[in-house]
């Protein structure tokens, strides 16, 4: 599972204001923020300085490969 740590977080007030003009975007952003917060909570070990294992790296590469394959791209693990 890859974690985006550079994503902006919108406050509840900002999401409420957006909901008034674009409710679909507000729901999408709120959902993405919730998922990101859960991912960040699960990656506490990485933030503490632990290096990922080979298995963890290969899992992330498999996830990225699926995303890149949509556009004809690819990625591989070279160990």
PDB file of C-alpha atoms in Angstrom:
ATOM      1  CA  UNK A   1       0.000   0.000   0.000  1.00  0.00           C
ATOM      2  CA  UNK A   2       1.504   3.354  -0.982  1.00  0.00           C
ATOM      3  CA  UNK A   3       0.850   6.441   1.075  1.00  0.00           C
ATOM      4  CA  UNK A   4       0.654   9.973  -0.349  1.00  0.00           C
ATOM      5  CA  UNK A   5       2.160  12.198   2.320  1.00  0.00           C
ATOM      6  CA  UNK A   6       2.060  15.414   0.283  1.00  0.00           C
ATOM      7  CA  UNK A   7      -1.715  15.592  -0.174  1.00  0.00           C
ATOM      8  CA  UNK A   8      -3.473  18.693   1.171  1.00  0.00           C
ATOM      9  CA  UNK A   9      -5.991  18.267   3.976  1.00  0.00           C
ATOM     10  CA  UNK A  10      -9.173  20.328   3.821  1.00  0.00           C
ATOM     11  CA  UNK A  11     -10.896  21.471   7.004  1.00  0.00           C
ATOM     12  CA  UNK A  12     -14.540  20.662   7.681  1.00  0.00           C
ATOM     13  CA  UNK A  13     -15.384  24.320   6.998  1.00  0.00           C
ATOM     14  CA  UNK A  14     -13.640  24.180   3.615  1.00  0.00           C
ATOM     15  CA  UNK A  15     -15.427  20.949   2.725  1.00  0.00           C
ATOM     16  CA  UNK A  16     -18.773  22.454   3.782  1.00  0.00           C
ATOM     17  CA  UNK A  17     -18.144  25.485   1.555  1.00  0.00           C
ATOM     18  CA  UNK A  18     -17.193  23.232  -1.357  1.00  0.00           C
ATOM     19  CA  UNK A  19     -20.270  21.089  -0.783  1.00  0.00           C
ATOM     20  CA  UNK A  20     -22.453  24.133  -1.432  1.00  0.00           C
ATOM     21  CA  UNK A  21     -20.994  24.533  -4.931  1.00  0.00           C
ATOM     22  CA  UNK A  22     -19.782  21.032  -5.856  1.00  0.00           C
ATOM     23  CA  UNK A  23     -21.178  18.284  -3.595  1.00  0.00           C
ATOM     24  CA  UNK A  24     -19.648  15.452  -5.630  1.00  0.00           C
ATOM     25  CA  UNK A  25     -16.138  16.881  -5.307  1.00  0.00           C
ATOM     26  CA  UNK A  26     -16.660  17.490  -1.579  1.00  0.00           C
ATOM     27  CA  UNK A  27     -17.671  13.863  -0.994  1.00  0.00           C
ATOM     28  CA  UNK A  28     -14.772  12.579  -3.111  1.00  0.00           C
ATOM     29  CA  UNK A  29     -12.232  14.719  -1.246  1.00  0.00           C
ATOM     30  CA  UNK A  30     -13.653  13.795   2.175  1.00  0.00           C
ATOM     31  CA  UNK A  31     -13.461  10.095   1.274  1.00  0.00           C
ATOM     32  CA  UNK A  32      -9.886  10.388  -0.017  1.00  0.00           C
ATOM     33  CA  UNK A  33      -8.843  12.260   3.124  1.00  0.00           C
ATOM     34  CA  UNK A  34     -10.357   9.585   5.349  1.00  0.00           C
ATOM     35  CA  UNK A  35      -8.536   6.831   3.451  1.00  0.00           C
ATOM     36  CA  UNK A  36      -5.279   8.780   3.594  1.00  0.00           C
ATOM     37  CA  UNK A  37      -5.621   9.333   7.345  1.00  0.00           C
ATOM     38  CA  UNK A  38      -6.116   5.576   7.811  1.00  0.00           C
ATOM     39  CA  UNK A  39      -3.064   4.815   5.655  1.00  0.00           C
ATOM     40  CA  UNK A  40      -0.940   7.311   7.568  1.00  0.00           C
ATOM     41  CA  UNK A  41      -2.024   5.777  10.881  1.00  0.00           C
ATOM     42  CA  UNK A  42      -0.953   2.345   9.630  1.00  0.00           C
ATOM     43  CA  UNK A  43       2.449   3.582   8.471  1.00  0.00           C
ATOM     44  CA  UNK A  44       3.665   4.775  11.871  1.00  0.00           C
ATOM     45  CA  UNK A  45       6.568   2.306  11.701  1.00  0.00           C
ATOM     46  CA  UNK A  46       7.853   3.883   8.505  1.00  0.00           C
ATOM     47  CA  UNK A  47       7.662   7.352  10.044  1.00  0.00           C
ATOM     48  CA  UNK A  48       9.686   6.069  13.007  1.00  0.00           C
ATOM     49  CA  UNK A  49      12.586   5.274  10.683  1.00  0.00           C
ATOM     50  CA  UNK A  50      12.043   1.588  10.004  1.00  0.00           C
ATOM     51  CA  UNK A  51      12.979   0.519   6.503  1.00  0.00           C
ATOM     52  CA  UNK A  52      10.410  -1.490   4.552  1.00  0.00           C
ATOM     53  CA  UNK A  53      11.010  -5.188   3.998  1.00  0.00           C
ATOM     54  CA  UNK A  54      11.419  -6.735   0.547  1.00  0.00           C
ATOM     55  CA  UNK A  55       7.894  -8.160   0.834  1.00  0.00           C
ATOM     56  CA  UNK A  56       6.473  -4.717   1.629  1.00  0.00           C
ATOM     57  CA  UNK A  57       8.323  -3.188  -1.316  1.00  0.00           C
ATOM     58  CA  UNK A  58       7.094  -5.899  -3.656  1.00  0.00           C
ATOM     59  CA  UNK A  59       3.506  -5.328  -2.488  1.00  0.00           C
ATOM     60  CA  UNK A  60       3.794  -1.619  -3.276  1.00  0.00           C
ATOM     61  CA  UNK A  61       5.359  -2.370  -6.653  1.00  0.00           C
ATOM     62  CA  UNK A  62       2.487  -4.739  -7.460  1.00  0.00           C
ATOM     63  CA  UNK A  63       0.005  -1.977  -6.620  1.00  0.00           C
ATOM     64  CA  UNK A  64       1.897   0.564  -8.725  1.00  0.00           C
ATOM     65  CA  UNK A  65       2.149  -1.915 -11.602  1.00  0.00           C
ATOM     66  CA  UNK A  66      -1.657  -2.187 -11.724  1.00  0.00           C
ATOM     67  CA  UNK A  67      -2.003   1.592 -11.816  1.00  0.00           C
ATOM     68  CA  UNK A  68       0.664   2.057 -14.488  1.00  0.00           C
ATOM     69  CA  UNK A  69      -0.746  -0.770 -16.616  1.00  0.00           C
ATOM     70  CA  UNK A  70      -3.879   1.309 -17.193  1.00  0.00           C
ATOM     71  CA  UNK A  71      -1.779   3.704 -19.276  1.00  0.00           C
ATOM     72  CA  UNK A  72       0.528   1.098 -20.794  1.00  0.00           C
ATOM     73  CA  UNK A  73       3.345   1.640 -18.278  1.00  0.00           C
ATOM     74  CA  UNK A  74       5.232  -0.850 -16.124  1.00  0.00           C
ATOM     75  CA  UNK A  75       7.579  -1.068 -13.144  1.00  0.00           C
ATOM     76  CA  UNK A  76       9.707  -3.887 -11.780  1.00  0.00           C
ATOM     77  CA  UNK A  77      11.704  -4.754  -8.675  1.00  0.00           C
ATOM     78  CA  UNK A  78      15.440  -5.102  -9.242  1.00  0.00           C
ATOM     79  CA  UNK A  79      17.054  -6.599  -6.175  1.00  0.00           C
TER      80      UNK A  79
END
